[in-house]
CSV table of C-alpha atoms in Angstrom, one decimal:
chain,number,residue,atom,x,y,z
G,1,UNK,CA,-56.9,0.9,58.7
G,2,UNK,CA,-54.1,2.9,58.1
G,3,UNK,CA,-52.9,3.6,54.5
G,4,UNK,CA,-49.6,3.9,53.5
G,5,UNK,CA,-48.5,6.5,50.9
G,6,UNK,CA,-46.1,5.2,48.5
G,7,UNK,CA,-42.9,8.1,48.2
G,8,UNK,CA,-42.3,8.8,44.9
G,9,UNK,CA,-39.1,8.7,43.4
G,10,UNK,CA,-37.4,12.1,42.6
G,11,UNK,CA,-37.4,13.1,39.2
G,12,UNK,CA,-33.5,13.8,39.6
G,13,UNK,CA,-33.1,10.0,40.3
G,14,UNK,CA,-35.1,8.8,37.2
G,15,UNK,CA,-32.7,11.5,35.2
G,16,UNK,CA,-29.7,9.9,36.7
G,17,UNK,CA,-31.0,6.4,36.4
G,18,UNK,CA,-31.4,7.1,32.3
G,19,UNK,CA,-28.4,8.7,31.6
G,20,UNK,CA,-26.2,5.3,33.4
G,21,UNK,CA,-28.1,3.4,31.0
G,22,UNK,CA,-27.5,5.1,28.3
G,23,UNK,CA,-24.3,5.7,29.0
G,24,UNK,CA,-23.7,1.6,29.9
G,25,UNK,CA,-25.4,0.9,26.5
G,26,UNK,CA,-22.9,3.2,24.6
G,27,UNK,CA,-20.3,1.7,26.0
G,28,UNK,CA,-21.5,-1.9,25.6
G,29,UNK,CA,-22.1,-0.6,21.9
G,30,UNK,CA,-18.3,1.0,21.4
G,31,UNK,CA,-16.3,-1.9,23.0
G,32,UNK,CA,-18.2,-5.0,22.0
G,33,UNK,CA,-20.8,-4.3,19.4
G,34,UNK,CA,-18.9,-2.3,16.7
G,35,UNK,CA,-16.1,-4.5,16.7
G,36,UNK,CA,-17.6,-7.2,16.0
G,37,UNK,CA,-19.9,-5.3,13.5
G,38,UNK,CA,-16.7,-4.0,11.8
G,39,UNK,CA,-15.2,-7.5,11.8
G,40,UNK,CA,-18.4,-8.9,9.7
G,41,UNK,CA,-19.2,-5.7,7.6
G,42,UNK,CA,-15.2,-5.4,6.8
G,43,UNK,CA,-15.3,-8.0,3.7
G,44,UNK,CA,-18.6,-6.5,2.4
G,45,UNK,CA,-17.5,-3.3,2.5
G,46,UNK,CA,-14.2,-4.1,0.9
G,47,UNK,CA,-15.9,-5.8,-2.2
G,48,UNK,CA,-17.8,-2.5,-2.4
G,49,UNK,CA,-15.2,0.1,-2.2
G,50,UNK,CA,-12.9,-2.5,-4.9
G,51,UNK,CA,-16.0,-2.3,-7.4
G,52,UNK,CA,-16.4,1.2,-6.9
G,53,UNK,CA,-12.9,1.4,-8.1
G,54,UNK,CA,-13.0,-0.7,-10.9
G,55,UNK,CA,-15.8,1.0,-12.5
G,56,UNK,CA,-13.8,3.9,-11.9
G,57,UNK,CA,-11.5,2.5,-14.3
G,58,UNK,CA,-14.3,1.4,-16.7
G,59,UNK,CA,-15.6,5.0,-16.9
G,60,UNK,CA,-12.3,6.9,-17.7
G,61,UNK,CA,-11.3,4.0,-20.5
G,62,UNK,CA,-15.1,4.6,-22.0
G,63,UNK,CA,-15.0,8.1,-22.3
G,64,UNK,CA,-11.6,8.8,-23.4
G,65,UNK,CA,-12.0,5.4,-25.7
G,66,UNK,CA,-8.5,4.3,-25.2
G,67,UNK,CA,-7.0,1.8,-26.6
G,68,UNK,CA,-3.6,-0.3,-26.5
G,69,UNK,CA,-2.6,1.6,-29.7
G,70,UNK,CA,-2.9,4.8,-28.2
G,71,UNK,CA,-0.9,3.8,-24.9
G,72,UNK,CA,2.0,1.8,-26.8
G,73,UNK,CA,3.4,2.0,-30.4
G,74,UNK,CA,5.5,-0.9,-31.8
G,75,UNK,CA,7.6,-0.2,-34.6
G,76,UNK,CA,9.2,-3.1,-36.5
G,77,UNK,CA,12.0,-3.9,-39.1
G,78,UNK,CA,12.2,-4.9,-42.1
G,79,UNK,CA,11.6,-8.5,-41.3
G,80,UNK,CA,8.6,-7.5,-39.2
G,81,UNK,CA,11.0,-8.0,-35.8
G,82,UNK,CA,10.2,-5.5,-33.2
G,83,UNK,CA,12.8,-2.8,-33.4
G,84,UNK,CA,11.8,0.0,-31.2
G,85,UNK,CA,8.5,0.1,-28.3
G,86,UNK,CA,7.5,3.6,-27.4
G,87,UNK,CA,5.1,3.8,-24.1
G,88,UNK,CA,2.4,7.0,-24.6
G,89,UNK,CA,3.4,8.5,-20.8
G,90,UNK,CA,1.3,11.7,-21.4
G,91,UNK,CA,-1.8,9.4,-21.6
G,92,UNK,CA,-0.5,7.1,-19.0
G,93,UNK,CA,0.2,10.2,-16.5
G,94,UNK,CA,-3.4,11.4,-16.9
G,95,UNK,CA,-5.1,7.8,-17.4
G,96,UNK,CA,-3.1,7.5,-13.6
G,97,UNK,CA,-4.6,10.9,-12.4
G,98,UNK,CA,-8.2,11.0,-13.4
G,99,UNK,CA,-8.4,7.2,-12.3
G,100,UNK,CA,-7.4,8.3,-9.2
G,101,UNK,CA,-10.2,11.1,-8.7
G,102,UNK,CA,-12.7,9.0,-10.1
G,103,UNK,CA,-12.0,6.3,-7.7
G,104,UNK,CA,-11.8,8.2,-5.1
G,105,UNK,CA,-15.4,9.9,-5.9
G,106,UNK,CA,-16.7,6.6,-6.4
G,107,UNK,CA,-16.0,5.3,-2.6
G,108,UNK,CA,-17.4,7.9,-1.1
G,109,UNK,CA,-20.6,7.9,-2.4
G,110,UNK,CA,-21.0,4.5,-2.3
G,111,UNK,CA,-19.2,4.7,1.4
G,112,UNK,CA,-22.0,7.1,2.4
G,113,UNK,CA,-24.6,4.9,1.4
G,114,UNK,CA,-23.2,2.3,3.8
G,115,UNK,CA,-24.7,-1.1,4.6
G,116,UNK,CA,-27.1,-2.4,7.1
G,117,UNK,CA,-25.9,-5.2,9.7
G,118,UNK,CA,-28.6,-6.4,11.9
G,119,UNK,CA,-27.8,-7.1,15.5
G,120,UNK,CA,-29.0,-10.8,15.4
G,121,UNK,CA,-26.4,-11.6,13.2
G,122,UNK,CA,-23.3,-11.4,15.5
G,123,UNK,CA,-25.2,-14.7,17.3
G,124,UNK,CA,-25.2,-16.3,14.1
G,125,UNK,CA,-27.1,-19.1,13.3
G,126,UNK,CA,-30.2,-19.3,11.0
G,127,UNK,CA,-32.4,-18.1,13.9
G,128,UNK,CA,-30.5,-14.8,14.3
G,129,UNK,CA,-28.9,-13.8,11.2
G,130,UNK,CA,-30.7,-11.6,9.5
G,131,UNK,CA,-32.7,-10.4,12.7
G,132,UNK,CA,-33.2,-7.6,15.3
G,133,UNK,CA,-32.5,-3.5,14.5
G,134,UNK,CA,-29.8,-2.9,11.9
G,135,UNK,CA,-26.9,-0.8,12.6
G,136,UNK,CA,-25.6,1.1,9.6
G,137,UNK,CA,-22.1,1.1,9.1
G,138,UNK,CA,-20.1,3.5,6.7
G,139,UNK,CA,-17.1,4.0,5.4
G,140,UNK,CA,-15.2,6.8,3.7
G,141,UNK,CA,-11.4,7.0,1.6
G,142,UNK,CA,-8.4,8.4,3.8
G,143,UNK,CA,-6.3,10.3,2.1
G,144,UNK,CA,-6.0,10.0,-2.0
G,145,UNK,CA,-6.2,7.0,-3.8
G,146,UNK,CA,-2.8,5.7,-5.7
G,147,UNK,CA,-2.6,4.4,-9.3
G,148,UNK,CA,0.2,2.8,-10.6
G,149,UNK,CA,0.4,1.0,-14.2
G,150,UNK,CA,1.6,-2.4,-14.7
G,151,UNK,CA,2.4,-4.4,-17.7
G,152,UNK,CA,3.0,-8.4,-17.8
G,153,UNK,CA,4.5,-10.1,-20.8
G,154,UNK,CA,3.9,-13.9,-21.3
G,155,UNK,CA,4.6,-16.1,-24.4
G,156,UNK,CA,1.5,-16.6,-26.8
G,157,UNK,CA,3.2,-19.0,-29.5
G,158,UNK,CA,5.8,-18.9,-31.6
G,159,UNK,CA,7.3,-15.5,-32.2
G,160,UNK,CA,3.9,-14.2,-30.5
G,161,UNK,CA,4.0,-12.7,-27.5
G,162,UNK,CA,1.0,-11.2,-25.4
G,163,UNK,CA,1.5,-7.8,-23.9
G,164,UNK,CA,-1.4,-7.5,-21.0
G,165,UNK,CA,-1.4,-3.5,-19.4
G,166,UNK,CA,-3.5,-2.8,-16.0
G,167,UNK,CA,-4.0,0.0,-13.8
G,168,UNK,CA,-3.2,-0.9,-9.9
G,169,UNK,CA,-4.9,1.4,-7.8
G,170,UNK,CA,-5.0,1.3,-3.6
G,171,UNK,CA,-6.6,2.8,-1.2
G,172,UNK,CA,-7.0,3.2,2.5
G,173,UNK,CA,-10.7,3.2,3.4
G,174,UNK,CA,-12.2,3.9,7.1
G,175,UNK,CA,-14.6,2.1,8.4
G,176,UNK,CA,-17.3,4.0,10.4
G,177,UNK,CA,-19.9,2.8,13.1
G,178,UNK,CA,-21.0,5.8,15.6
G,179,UNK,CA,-17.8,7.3,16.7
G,180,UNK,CA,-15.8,3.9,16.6
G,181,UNK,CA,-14.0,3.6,13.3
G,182,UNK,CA,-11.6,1.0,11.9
G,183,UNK,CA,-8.8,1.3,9.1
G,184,UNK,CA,-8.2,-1.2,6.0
G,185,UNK,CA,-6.6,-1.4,2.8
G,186,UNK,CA,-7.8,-1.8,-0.7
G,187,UNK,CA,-6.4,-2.6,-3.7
G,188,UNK,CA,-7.7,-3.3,-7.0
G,189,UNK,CA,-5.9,-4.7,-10.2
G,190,UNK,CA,-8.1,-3.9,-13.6
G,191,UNK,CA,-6.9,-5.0,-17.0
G,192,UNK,CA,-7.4,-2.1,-19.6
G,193,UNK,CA,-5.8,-3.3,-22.8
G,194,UNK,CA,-3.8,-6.4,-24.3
G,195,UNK,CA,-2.7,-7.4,-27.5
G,196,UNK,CA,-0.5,-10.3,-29.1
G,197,UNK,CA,2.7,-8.8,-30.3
G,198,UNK,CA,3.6,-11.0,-33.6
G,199,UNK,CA,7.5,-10.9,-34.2
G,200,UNK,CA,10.4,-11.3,-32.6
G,201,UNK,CA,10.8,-9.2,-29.3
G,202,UNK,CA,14.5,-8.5,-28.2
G,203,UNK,CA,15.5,-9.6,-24.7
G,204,UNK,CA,16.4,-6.4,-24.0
G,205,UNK,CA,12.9,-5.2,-24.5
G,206,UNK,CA,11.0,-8.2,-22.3
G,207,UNK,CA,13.4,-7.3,-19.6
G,208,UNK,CA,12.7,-3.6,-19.8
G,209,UNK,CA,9.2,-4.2,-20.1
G,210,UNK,CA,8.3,-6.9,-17.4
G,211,UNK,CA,10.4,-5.1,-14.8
G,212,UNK,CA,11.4,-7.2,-11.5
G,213,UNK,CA,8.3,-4.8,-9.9
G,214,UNK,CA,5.9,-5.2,-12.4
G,215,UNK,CA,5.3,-1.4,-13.3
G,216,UNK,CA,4.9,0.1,-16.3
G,217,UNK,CA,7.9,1.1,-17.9
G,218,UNK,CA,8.2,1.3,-21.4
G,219,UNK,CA,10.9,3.5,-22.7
G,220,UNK,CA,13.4,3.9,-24.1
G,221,UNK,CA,10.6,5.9,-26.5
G,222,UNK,CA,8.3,8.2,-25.4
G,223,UNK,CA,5.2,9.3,-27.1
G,224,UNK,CA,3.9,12.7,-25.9
């Protein structure tokens, strides 16, 4: 009885045979996969890189202890009216500025820390969410994060009006997964100080102050 010999497969062929596979499960990975990773870690991610901004805000407030006293002064008449509103735009300029920086700080390390999606759950269902190898997905700032101050005025009673100043900041955040990334906004609106203003307040002033755009912009007066 003759035996047969079985050939063996050339090692170059093996080598050849892995790298299509690899190369087939990269590409399954960059044009299905991460999309719809992205798509499912996108509001996640958001939330984190807003909180990481608002306790930005939190931080510079708490350690320079500010206050609405020392971002506005009111000055009134004799007949305790509101005569004259002065806006603090030194401490405004650098509340904007180190906001900014410590926002921006803040998103990237919690953007390097990242989030895990595991595979199962782009089945979905209670079977496969939650399942299978996790893929990490990151997420870093592009370019600075902007601040912008806003006030908003409102009635509060009679001759009482409540004066409510936030800090706006946005950012543009990139979403990373391998070498695929995606690009989203951010934006964040954080109270940091309000008060009831007791008194008359002249039209002139509500107008000036709760500018068709919302921003911040308090003069005629000018603390420095």
């Amino acid at each position: 009885m003759v035996m047969r010999m079985r050939r063996k497969i050339p090692v170059k062929w093996i080598v050849i045979a892995v790298i299509v596979l690899l190369a087939a499960a990269y590409l399954l990975i960059e044009s299905i996969i991460a999309p719809s990773i992205m798509s499912l870690a996108e509001p996640k991610l958001k939330a984190i890189a807003v909180s990481a901004m608002n306790e930005a805000v939190r931080e510079i407030i708490a350690e320079g202890n500010i206050t609405y006293s020392d971002l506005i002064e009111l000055e009134k008449d004799e007949e305790g009216n509101i005569s004259l509103i002065n806006s603090n735009t030194m401490l405004m300029n650098k509340l904007a500025v180190d906001t900014a920086a410590a926002a921006q700080k803040n998103i990237l390390s919690a953007g390097q820390q990242g989030i895990s999606v595991p595979i199962g759950t782009l089945f979905g269902g209670p079977i496969f969410t939650g399942r299978g190898p996790a893929i990490t997905v990151k997420f870093e700032p592009t370019g600075s994060v902007t601040t912008n101050i806003k006030d908003e005025l409102d009635a509060a009673g009679i001759n009482q009006t409540r004066h409510k100043i936030y800090v706006i900041l946005n950012a543009q955040v990139r979403i990373l997964i391998g070498s695929a990334s995606q690009t989203v906004e951010v934006s964040s609106q954080v109270l940091i100080s309000e008060t009831i203003i007791v008194g008359k307040v002249p039209q002139t002033y509500l107008q000036f102050l709760g500018g068709s755009d919302g921003m911040l912009n308090l003069l005629p007066g000018s603390r420095s």
